[in-house]
Each structure stands twice: as structure tokens, then as C-alpha cells.
Coordinates of C-alpha atoms in Angstrom, one line a residue:
T1 CA 19.5 14.3 7.8
F2 CA 19.5 11.3 5.5
A3 CA 22.3 9.0 3.9
G4 CA 22.1 6.1 1.3
A5 CA 19.6 7.7 -1.0
L6 CA 21.6 7.8 -4.3
G7 CA 19.6 5.2 -6.1
V8 CA 16.4 6.8 -4.9
I9 CA 16.6 10.5 -5.4
G10 CA 20.0 10.9 -7.3
F11 CA 22.4 12.0 -4.5
D12 CA 23.4 10.0 -1.4
Q13 CA 23.0 12.3 1.6
G14 CA 21.6 15.6 2.8
I15 CA 19.0 17.4 4.8
I16 CA 15.3 16.8 4.5
L17 CA 12.3 19.1 5.2
S18 CA 8.8 17.5 5.4
S19 CA 5.2 18.8 5.8
G20 CA 4.6 15.5 7.5
N21 CA 7.2 12.8 8.6
I22 CA 10.5 12.5 7.0
Q23 CA 10.2 8.8 7.3
T24 CA 8.2 9.0 4.0
L25 CA 11.6 9.1 2.2
S26 CA 12.2 5.5 3.2
G27 CA 10.7 2.7 1.1
P28 CA 9.1 0.6 -0.2
N29 CA 5.9 2.4 -1.4
L30 CA 3.1 0.7 0.6
G31 CA 0.2 3.2 0.2
D32 CA -1.2 5.9 -1.8
S33 CA -2.0 8.4 1.0
T34 CA 0.7 8.4 3.6
S35 CA 0.1 11.4 5.9
T36 CA 1.1 12.9 9.1
V37 CA -0.7 16.0 10.6
N38 CA 1.5 17.9 12.8
L39 CA -1.1 20.7 13.7
S40 CA 1.6 23.3 12.9
P41 CA 1.0 26.8 11.4
G42 CA 1.7 27.6 7.7
D43 CA 4.1 30.2 6.3
T44 CA 3.2 33.7 4.9
D45 CA 5.7 33.7 2.3
L46 CA 4.4 30.3 0.9
D47 CA 0.7 31.6 1.2
G48 CA 1.9 34.4 -1.2
L49 CA 2.8 31.6 -3.9
I50 CA -0.7 30.3 -3.8
P51 CA -3.2 33.2 -3.6
G52 CA -6.6 32.2 -2.3
Y53 CA -5.3 29.1 -0.3
T54 CA -3.8 28.7 3.2
T55 CA -0.7 26.7 4.1
F56 CA -0.3 24.2 7.2
D57 CA 2.4 22.2 8.7
S58 CA 5.2 24.4 7.4
A59 CA 8.9 23.4 7.8
V60 CA 11.4 26.3 7.4
L61 CA 15.3 26.6 7.3
E62 CA 16.7 30.0 6.8
F63 CA 20.2 31.5 7.2
D64 CA 22.6 34.3 6.1
F65 CA 25.6 33.8 3.9
T66 CA 28.2 35.7 1.9
C67 CA 30.1 35.0 -1.3
T68 CA 33.4 36.7 -1.7
S69 CA 33.4 36.9 -5.5
A70 CA 30.8 34.8 -7.2
Q71 CA 27.7 36.6 -8.6
Q72 CA 25.4 33.6 -8.1
V73 CA 24.5 30.8 -5.5
V74 CA 23.4 27.3 -6.4
F75 CA 22.4 24.0 -4.6
Q76 CA 20.7 20.8 -5.7
Y77 CA 17.5 19.4 -4.5
V78 CA 14.7 17.1 -5.0
F79 CA 10.9 17.7 -4.5
A80 CA 8.5 14.7 -3.8
S81 CA 5.1 14.1 -2.5
E82 CA 2.3 11.9 -1.7
E83 CA -0.1 14.2 -3.5
Y84 CA 1.1 12.8 -6.8
N85 CA -0.8 11.8 -9.1
E86 CA -4.3 11.9 -7.9
Y87 CA -4.1 15.6 -6.8
V88 CA -2.4 17.0 -9.9
N89 CA -4.4 20.0 -11.1
S90 CA -6.3 20.4 -7.8
P91 CA -6.4 23.0 -5.1
F92 CA -4.5 20.6 -2.9
N93 CA -1.1 21.7 -4.4
D94 CA 1.6 21.4 -1.6
V95 CA 4.0 24.3 -2.0
F96 CA 7.5 25.2 -1.3
G97 CA 9.9 27.9 -2.1
F98 CA 13.5 28.8 -1.9
F99 CA 13.5 32.6 -1.1
L100 CA 16.7 34.3 -2.1
N101 CA 16.6 37.7 -0.5
G102 CA 12.8 37.4 -0.7
A103 CA 12.6 36.2 -4.3
N104 CA 11.6 32.5 -5.0
I105 CA 14.2 30.6 -7.0
A106 CA 12.5 27.2 -7.0
V107 CA 11.9 26.8 -10.6
A108 CA 12.3 24.1 -13.3
P109 CA 15.8 24.3 -14.5
A110 CA 17.1 24.3 -18.0
G111 CA 16.6 20.9 -19.8
C112 CA 13.0 20.6 -18.5
S113 CA 10.3 21.1 -21.1
G114 CA 8.8 24.1 -19.1
A115 CA 12.2 25.5 -17.7
G116 CA 11.3 28.5 -15.5
A117 CA 7.9 27.4 -14.2
P118 CA 7.5 27.2 -10.4
V119 CA 8.3 23.8 -9.0
S120 CA 5.0 22.3 -7.6
I121 CA 2.9 19.4 -8.1
N122 CA 0.6 21.3 -10.7
H123 CA 3.7 22.5 -12.6
V124 CA 5.9 19.3 -12.6
N125 CA 3.9 16.0 -13.5
C126 CA 2.8 13.7 -16.1
G127 CA -0.9 14.1 -15.8
N128 CA -3.8 12.9 -13.6
P129 CA -4.2 10.1 -14.2
Y130 CA -0.6 9.5 -15.2
I131 CA -0.4 9.5 -19.1
G132 CA 3.2 10.3 -19.6
A133 CA 2.7 13.8 -20.7
G134 CA 2.3 16.9 -18.9
P135 CA 4.1 20.1 -17.7
N136 CA 7.8 19.4 -17.2
C137 CA 7.0 15.6 -17.6
N138 CA 10.5 14.9 -18.7
C139 CA 11.8 16.0 -15.4
F140 CA 9.2 14.0 -13.3
R141 CA 9.6 10.4 -11.9
N142 CA 6.3 8.5 -11.3
N143 CA 6.1 6.1 -8.2
D144 CA 2.4 6.0 -7.7
L145 CA 1.1 2.4 -7.1
D146 CA -2.1 3.1 -9.0
D147 CA -0.1 4.2 -12.1
G148 CA 2.3 1.5 -12.5
G149 CA 4.8 3.0 -10.0
G150 CA 6.5 1.4 -7.0
S151 CA 9.9 0.6 -8.3
I152 CA 11.6 3.7 -6.7
Y153 CA 12.3 2.7 -3.1
T154 CA 10.5 5.4 -1.3
E155 CA 7.0 5.9 0.2
L156 CA 6.5 9.0 -1.9
D157 CA 4.4 8.8 -5.0
G158 CA 6.3 11.1 -7.2
L159 CA 9.6 13.0 -7.5
T160 CA 11.3 15.5 -9.5
Q161 CA 14.7 14.7 -10.9
V162 CA 17.7 16.4 -9.3
F163 CA 17.2 20.2 -9.8
H164 CA 19.6 23.0 -9.3
A165 CA 18.3 26.2 -7.8
T166 CA 20.3 29.1 -9.0
G167 CA 20.0 32.9 -8.1
T168 CA 21.9 36.1 -8.5
I169 CA 23.2 37.4 -5.1
Q170 CA 24.0 40.9 -3.8
A171 CA 27.2 42.3 -2.5
G172 CA 27.8 41.5 1.2
T173 CA 25.4 39.5 3.3
N174 CA 22.5 37.5 1.6
H175 CA 19.6 35.6 3.1
I176 CA 18.1 32.2 2.0
K177 CA 14.8 30.9 3.3
I178 CA 13.8 27.2 2.3
A179 CA 10.3 26.6 3.2
L180 CA 7.7 23.7 2.6
A181 CA 4.1 23.3 3.6
D182 CA 0.8 21.6 3.1
A183 CA -1.7 23.6 1.0
G184 CA -5.4 23.6 1.2
D185 CA -5.4 21.1 4.1
Q186 CA -3.1 19.4 6.5
V187 CA -2.9 16.0 5.0
L188 CA -0.6 13.9 2.6
D189 CA 3.1 14.5 3.1
S190 CA 5.5 16.4 0.7
D191 CA 9.4 16.5 1.2
V192 CA 12.3 18.4 0.0
M193 CA 15.7 16.9 -0.1
I194 CA 18.8 19.1 -0.3
R195 CA 22.2 17.6 -1.3
C196 CA 24.9 17.7 1.2
Q197 CA 27.6 20.4 0.6
S198 CA 25.9 21.4 -2.8
F199 CA 25.1 25.0 -1.4
T200 CA 27.9 26.8 -3.1
C201 CA 28.9 30.2 -4.6
G202 CA 28.9 30.0 -8.5
T203 CA 26.8 28.8 -11.4
A204 CA 25.0 25.5 -11.9
P205 CA 27.1 22.6 -13.3
V206 CA 26.2 20.9 -16.5
T207 CA 24.0 17.7 -15.8
G208 CA 22.6 14.9 -17.9
A209 CA 20.9 11.5 -17.8
C210 CA 22.8 8.9 -15.7
C211 CA 21.6 5.3 -15.4
L212 CA 23.0 3.6 -12.2
P213 CA 24.1 0.1 -11.9
A214 CA 21.1 -0.8 -9.8
G215 CA 18.7 0.4 -12.5
P216 CA 17.3 3.8 -11.9
C217 CA 18.2 6.7 -14.2
V218 CA 18.7 10.2 -12.5
T219 CA 20.1 13.6 -13.5
L220 CA 23.7 13.9 -12.4
T221 CA 26.9 15.7 -13.4
A222 CA 29.3 13.6 -15.6
A223 CA 31.7 13.5 -12.6
D224 CA 29.0 12.2 -10.2
C225 CA 27.7 9.8 -12.7
D226 CA 31.4 8.3 -13.3
A227 CA 32.0 8.3 -9.5
N228 CA 28.9 6.1 -8.9
G229 CA 29.5 3.8 -11.8
G230 CA 26.8 5.1 -13.9

């Protein structure tokens, strides 16, 4: 778990999964290739998202849930990685998935330039090298020291904005599996942060740009923005 991350990722606290070491969420950014090799196996569901490549060092959280009346489930998250920006458009495309009853719902949400695309390094970036243009670039935050970054107080070199994962549920018991892993090799860490108490039954709320008093601009609901002085 973590707390105090509002100005870094866009929400204050939650749970974190990492393919390496969760301490990479902490700042400042001191290097371009922070890595922890855990010598752990990968995940077969994640292997299915990247045919031809093998995953390593997987971190998995899964559980059953029910919704009494709502037809959808939603939660908020941020994906971040040390693979940015130098491994954009390479085979070393660390992968994660949110499998709702077996189907991946980790896709770029409405408002991103390529909404519906799988959320990964190769699908959410601003180029390699960083040029300020790329797939879903308007939903990416650069923090790579070699590309003018470093102002976001985290070791991680690139982050998504706050995304909502939304999926249609079935009657009765449903199953969610949240999984993250290194792809192609066991080095360079990637993290997924999930907002505390954001896993709810219902549709995703409306969000927009919110500039916080300390400087960073992140994606929040109007109520969250107001509550934090944005």
C-alpha cells in the first residue's frame, strides 16, 4: 500500500503492484534504468497479450465480487514504468492486464487520442526519443531524465494519467484478476497503482484536467479537483 501520492500520480493512496520493487514509486528520479530482478515466474494470461514473448516477475491480485444492481464495475489506476522512453516501440514492452471474467479491460479511456487501445508502453507514449507526439500522447506524462523529465517526484520515467477501467459484469459472482509482469526480460521495473476505494459498481465518472497547487496537472473528477484545491 502507499499514501501521499496525490501530486505524483493524481490520487493520494491505494495499492501498488510492481514487477520489481514498489519503492520505485518514491522520488526523486535518480536514474534511467532502475531495476530489481525477483527471479519469479511470469503469467500465462499476460503471455496471451504479447504473442511470441515471455513474461517474468509477475505480480497478481485476484478476487471474486458481486454487484447487486449495477451492470458495470469501475476503478481508477495509473501505469508507470522505467521502460520509458528508450524502450518505446521495442519488444521489451512490460505488460499488465485487468481481466474481468477473463477479458482484459485495461484500455485507454475516453478522452485519450487512441481510446480503446491496450494500455502498455507501446500504446501510451510520446515517442522514442520523446518528441511530444505518439499514441495516446495526451494521456502520457514524461519523467525521463534524458528527455527533459524529472519534475514528477517518482523514480519512474513515465506515467499514464489517472485512467478508469470499466467493464460489463454478469449476474451473480464475477472475477477480477489484476496482473503485471516484465516482458522479454527480467529487468527494468513497471508499477500499477490502484486508487483506494475506487473499485465500485457503476459507470466511470466524468473527469478532466486539474492543476494542483503544487504545480502538477493530473486527471481528476471535478469533486476531487475541488477537494484538493485544484
